CSV table of C-alpha atoms in Angstrom, one decimal:
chain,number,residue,atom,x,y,z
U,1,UNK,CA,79.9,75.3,145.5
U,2,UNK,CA,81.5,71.7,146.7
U,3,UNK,CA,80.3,70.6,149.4
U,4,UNK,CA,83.7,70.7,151.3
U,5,UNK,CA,83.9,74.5,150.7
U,6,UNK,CA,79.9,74.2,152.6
U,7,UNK,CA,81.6,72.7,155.5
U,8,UNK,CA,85.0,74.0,155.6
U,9,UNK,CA,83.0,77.8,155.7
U,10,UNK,CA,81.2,76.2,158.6
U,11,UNK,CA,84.1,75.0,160.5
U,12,UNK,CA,85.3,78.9,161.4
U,13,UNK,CA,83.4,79.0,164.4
U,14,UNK,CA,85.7,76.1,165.7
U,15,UNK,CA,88.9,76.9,165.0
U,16,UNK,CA,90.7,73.2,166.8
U,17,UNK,CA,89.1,69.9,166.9
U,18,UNK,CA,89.0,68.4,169.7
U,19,UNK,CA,87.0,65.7,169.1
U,20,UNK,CA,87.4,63.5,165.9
U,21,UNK,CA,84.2,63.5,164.1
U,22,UNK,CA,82.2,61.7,162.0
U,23,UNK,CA,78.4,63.4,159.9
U,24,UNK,CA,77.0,61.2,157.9
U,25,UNK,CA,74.2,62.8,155.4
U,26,UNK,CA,71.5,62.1,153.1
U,27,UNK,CA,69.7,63.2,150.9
U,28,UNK,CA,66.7,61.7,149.0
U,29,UNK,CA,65.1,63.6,146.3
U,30,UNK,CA,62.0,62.4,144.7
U,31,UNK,CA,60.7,62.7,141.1
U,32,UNK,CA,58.2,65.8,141.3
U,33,UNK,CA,54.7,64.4,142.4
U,34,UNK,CA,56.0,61.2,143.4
U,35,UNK,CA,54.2,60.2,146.4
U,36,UNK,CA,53.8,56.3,146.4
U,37,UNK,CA,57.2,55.0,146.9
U,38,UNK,CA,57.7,54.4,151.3
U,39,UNK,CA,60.3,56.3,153.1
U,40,UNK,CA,62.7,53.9,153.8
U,41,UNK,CA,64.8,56.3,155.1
U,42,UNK,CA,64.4,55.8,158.9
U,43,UNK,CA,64.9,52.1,158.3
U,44,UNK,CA,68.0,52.8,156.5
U,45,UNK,CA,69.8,55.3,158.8
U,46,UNK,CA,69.5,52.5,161.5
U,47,UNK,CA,71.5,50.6,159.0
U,48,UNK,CA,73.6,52.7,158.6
U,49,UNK,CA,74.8,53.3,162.1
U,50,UNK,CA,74.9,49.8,162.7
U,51,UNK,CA,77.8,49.9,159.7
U,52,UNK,CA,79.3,52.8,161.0
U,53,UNK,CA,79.9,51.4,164.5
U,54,UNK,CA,82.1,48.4,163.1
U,55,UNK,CA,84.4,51.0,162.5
U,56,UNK,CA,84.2,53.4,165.4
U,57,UNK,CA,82.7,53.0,169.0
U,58,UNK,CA,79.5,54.9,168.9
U,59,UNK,CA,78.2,55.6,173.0
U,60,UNK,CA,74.4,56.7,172.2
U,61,UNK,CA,74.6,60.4,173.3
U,62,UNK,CA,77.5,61.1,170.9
U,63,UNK,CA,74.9,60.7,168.3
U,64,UNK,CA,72.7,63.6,166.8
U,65,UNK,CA,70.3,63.0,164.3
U,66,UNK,CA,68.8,65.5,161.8
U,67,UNK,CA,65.6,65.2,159.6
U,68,UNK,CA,64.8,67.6,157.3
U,69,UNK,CA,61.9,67.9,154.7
U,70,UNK,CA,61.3,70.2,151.7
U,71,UNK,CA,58.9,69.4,149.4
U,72,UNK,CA,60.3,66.4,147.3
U,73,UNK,CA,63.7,66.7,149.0
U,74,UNK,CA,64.4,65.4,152.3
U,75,UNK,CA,67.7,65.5,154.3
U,76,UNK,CA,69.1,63.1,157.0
U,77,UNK,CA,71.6,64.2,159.4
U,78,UNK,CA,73.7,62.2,161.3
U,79,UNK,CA,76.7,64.0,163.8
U,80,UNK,CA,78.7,61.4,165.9
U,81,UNK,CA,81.3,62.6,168.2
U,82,UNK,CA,83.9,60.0,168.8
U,83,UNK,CA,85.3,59.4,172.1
U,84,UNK,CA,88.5,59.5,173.7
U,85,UNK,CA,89.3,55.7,174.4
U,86,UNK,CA,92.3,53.5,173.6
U,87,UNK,CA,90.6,52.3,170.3
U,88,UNK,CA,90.5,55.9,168.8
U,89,UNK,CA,93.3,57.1,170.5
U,90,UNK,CA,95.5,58.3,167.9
U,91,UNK,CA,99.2,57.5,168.6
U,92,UNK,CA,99.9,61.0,170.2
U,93,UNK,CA,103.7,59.9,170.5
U,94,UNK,CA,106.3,59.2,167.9
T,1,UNK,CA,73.4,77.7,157.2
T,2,UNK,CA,71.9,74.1,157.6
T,3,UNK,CA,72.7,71.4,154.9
T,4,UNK,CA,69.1,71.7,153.5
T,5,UNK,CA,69.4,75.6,152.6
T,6,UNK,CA,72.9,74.5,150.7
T,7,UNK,CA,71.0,71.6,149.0
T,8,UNK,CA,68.4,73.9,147.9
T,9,UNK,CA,70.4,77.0,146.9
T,10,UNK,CA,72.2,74.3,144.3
T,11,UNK,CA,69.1,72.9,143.1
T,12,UNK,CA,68.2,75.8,141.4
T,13,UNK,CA,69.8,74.6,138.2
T,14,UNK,CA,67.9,71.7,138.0
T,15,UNK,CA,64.5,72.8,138.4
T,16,UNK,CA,62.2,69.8,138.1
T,17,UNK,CA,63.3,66.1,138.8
T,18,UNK,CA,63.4,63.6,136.3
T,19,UNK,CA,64.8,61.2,138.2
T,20,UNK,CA,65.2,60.1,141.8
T,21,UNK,CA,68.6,60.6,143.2
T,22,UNK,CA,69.8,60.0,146.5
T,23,UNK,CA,73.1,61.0,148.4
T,24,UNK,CA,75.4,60.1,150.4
T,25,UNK,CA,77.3,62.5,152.0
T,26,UNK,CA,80.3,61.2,154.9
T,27,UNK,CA,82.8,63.9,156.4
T,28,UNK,CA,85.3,62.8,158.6
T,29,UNK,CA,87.2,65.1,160.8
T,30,UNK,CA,90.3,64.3,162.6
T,31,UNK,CA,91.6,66.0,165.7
T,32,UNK,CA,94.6,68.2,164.9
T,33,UNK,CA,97.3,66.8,164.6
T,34,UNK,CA,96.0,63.7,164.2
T,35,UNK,CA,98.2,61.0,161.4
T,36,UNK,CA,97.8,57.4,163.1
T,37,UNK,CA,94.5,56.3,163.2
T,38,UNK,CA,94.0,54.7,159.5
T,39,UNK,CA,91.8,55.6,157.1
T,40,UNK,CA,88.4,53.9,157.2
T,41,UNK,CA,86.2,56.0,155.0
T,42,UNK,CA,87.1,53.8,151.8
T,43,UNK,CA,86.1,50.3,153.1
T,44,UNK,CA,83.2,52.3,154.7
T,45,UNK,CA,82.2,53.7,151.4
T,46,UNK,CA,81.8,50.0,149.9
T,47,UNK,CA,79.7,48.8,153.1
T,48,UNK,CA,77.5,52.0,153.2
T,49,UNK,CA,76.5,51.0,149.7
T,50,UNK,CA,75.9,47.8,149.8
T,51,UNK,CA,73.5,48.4,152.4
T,52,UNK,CA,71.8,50.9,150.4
T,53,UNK,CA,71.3,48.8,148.1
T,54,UNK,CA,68.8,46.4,149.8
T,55,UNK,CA,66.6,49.4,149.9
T,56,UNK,CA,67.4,50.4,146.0
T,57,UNK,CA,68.6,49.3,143.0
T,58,UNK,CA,72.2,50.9,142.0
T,59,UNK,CA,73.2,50.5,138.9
T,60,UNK,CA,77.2,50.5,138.3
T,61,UNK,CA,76.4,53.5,136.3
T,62,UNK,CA,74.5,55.5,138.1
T,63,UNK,CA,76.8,55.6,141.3
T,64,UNK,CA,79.2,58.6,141.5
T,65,UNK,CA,82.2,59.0,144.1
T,66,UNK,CA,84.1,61.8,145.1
T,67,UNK,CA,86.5,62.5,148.1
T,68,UNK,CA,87.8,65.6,148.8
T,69,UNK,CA,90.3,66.1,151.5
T,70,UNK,CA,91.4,69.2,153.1
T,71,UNK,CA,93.7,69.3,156.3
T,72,UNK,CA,92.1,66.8,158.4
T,73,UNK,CA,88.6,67.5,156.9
T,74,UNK,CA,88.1,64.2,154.6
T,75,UNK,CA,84.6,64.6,152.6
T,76,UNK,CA,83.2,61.4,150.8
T,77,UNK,CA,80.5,62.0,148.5
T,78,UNK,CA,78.1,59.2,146.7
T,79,UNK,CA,75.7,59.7,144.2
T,80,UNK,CA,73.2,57.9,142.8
T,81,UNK,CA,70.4,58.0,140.2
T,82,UNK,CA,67.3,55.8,140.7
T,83,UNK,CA,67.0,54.0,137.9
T,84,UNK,CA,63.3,54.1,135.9
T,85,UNK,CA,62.4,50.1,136.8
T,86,UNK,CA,59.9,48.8,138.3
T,87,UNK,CA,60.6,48.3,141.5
T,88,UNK,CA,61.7,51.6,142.2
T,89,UNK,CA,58.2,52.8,140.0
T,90,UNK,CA,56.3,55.2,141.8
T,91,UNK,CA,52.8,54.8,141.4
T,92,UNK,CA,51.6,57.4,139.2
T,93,UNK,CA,48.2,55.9,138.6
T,94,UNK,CA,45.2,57.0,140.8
């Protein structure tokens, strides 16, 4: 199953978007028994933000973050709610 | 169902890891209605993985992109296979 078809089954429970939004995940799966490498995933979703919020304003309790672990695989979450303001408005008229 | 148990349920196939992969997964959801506000993910998409890449190597390759795009649900998906070099070695010995 695509991933869309994950979220889009997902997205039932709210039927209109208020809020634009913007999930960023990710997903780092190690070779079996690997256990030397560092997790540089902490490091790197703090990068990754600080990317993210060239593009859109991102106020610090819009932002939910997700860690997941199972066994080699481990899953990052990142949920931002954008807010109303002139920069994301969206040209309602016209 | 979180993104993990999705993850999982498709792993299945590939039942031991050869190779580390990571992913990047970016959905962007527009309020309804919603046409003016351009479309950042591409641009996005190039800076997300450049940043990655200070914390891997990505070969050309080994990167795969998808976007999927379904009302205002836009769904950008990156792949990408660790290559087998040494700096990404894990350290098998001891």
């Amino acid at each position: 199953m695509s991933f869309l078809k994950f979220l889009l089954g997902e997205k039932k429970s709210s039927a209109s978007v208020a809020k634009e939004r913007l999930q960023l995940i990710i997903t780092h799966e190690r070779e079996e028994g690997s256990t030397g490498a560092p997790d540089f995933l902490p490091q790197l979703q703090k990068d990754l933000i600080e990317v993210i919020s060239k593009y859109i304003k991102i106020n610090e309790q819009d932002l939910k973050v997700n860690v997941d672990k199972h066994g080699n695989l481990e899953v990052l979450e990142v949920k931002i709610e954008m807010p109303q303001d002139p920069k994301n408005a969206v040209a309602k008229a016209g």
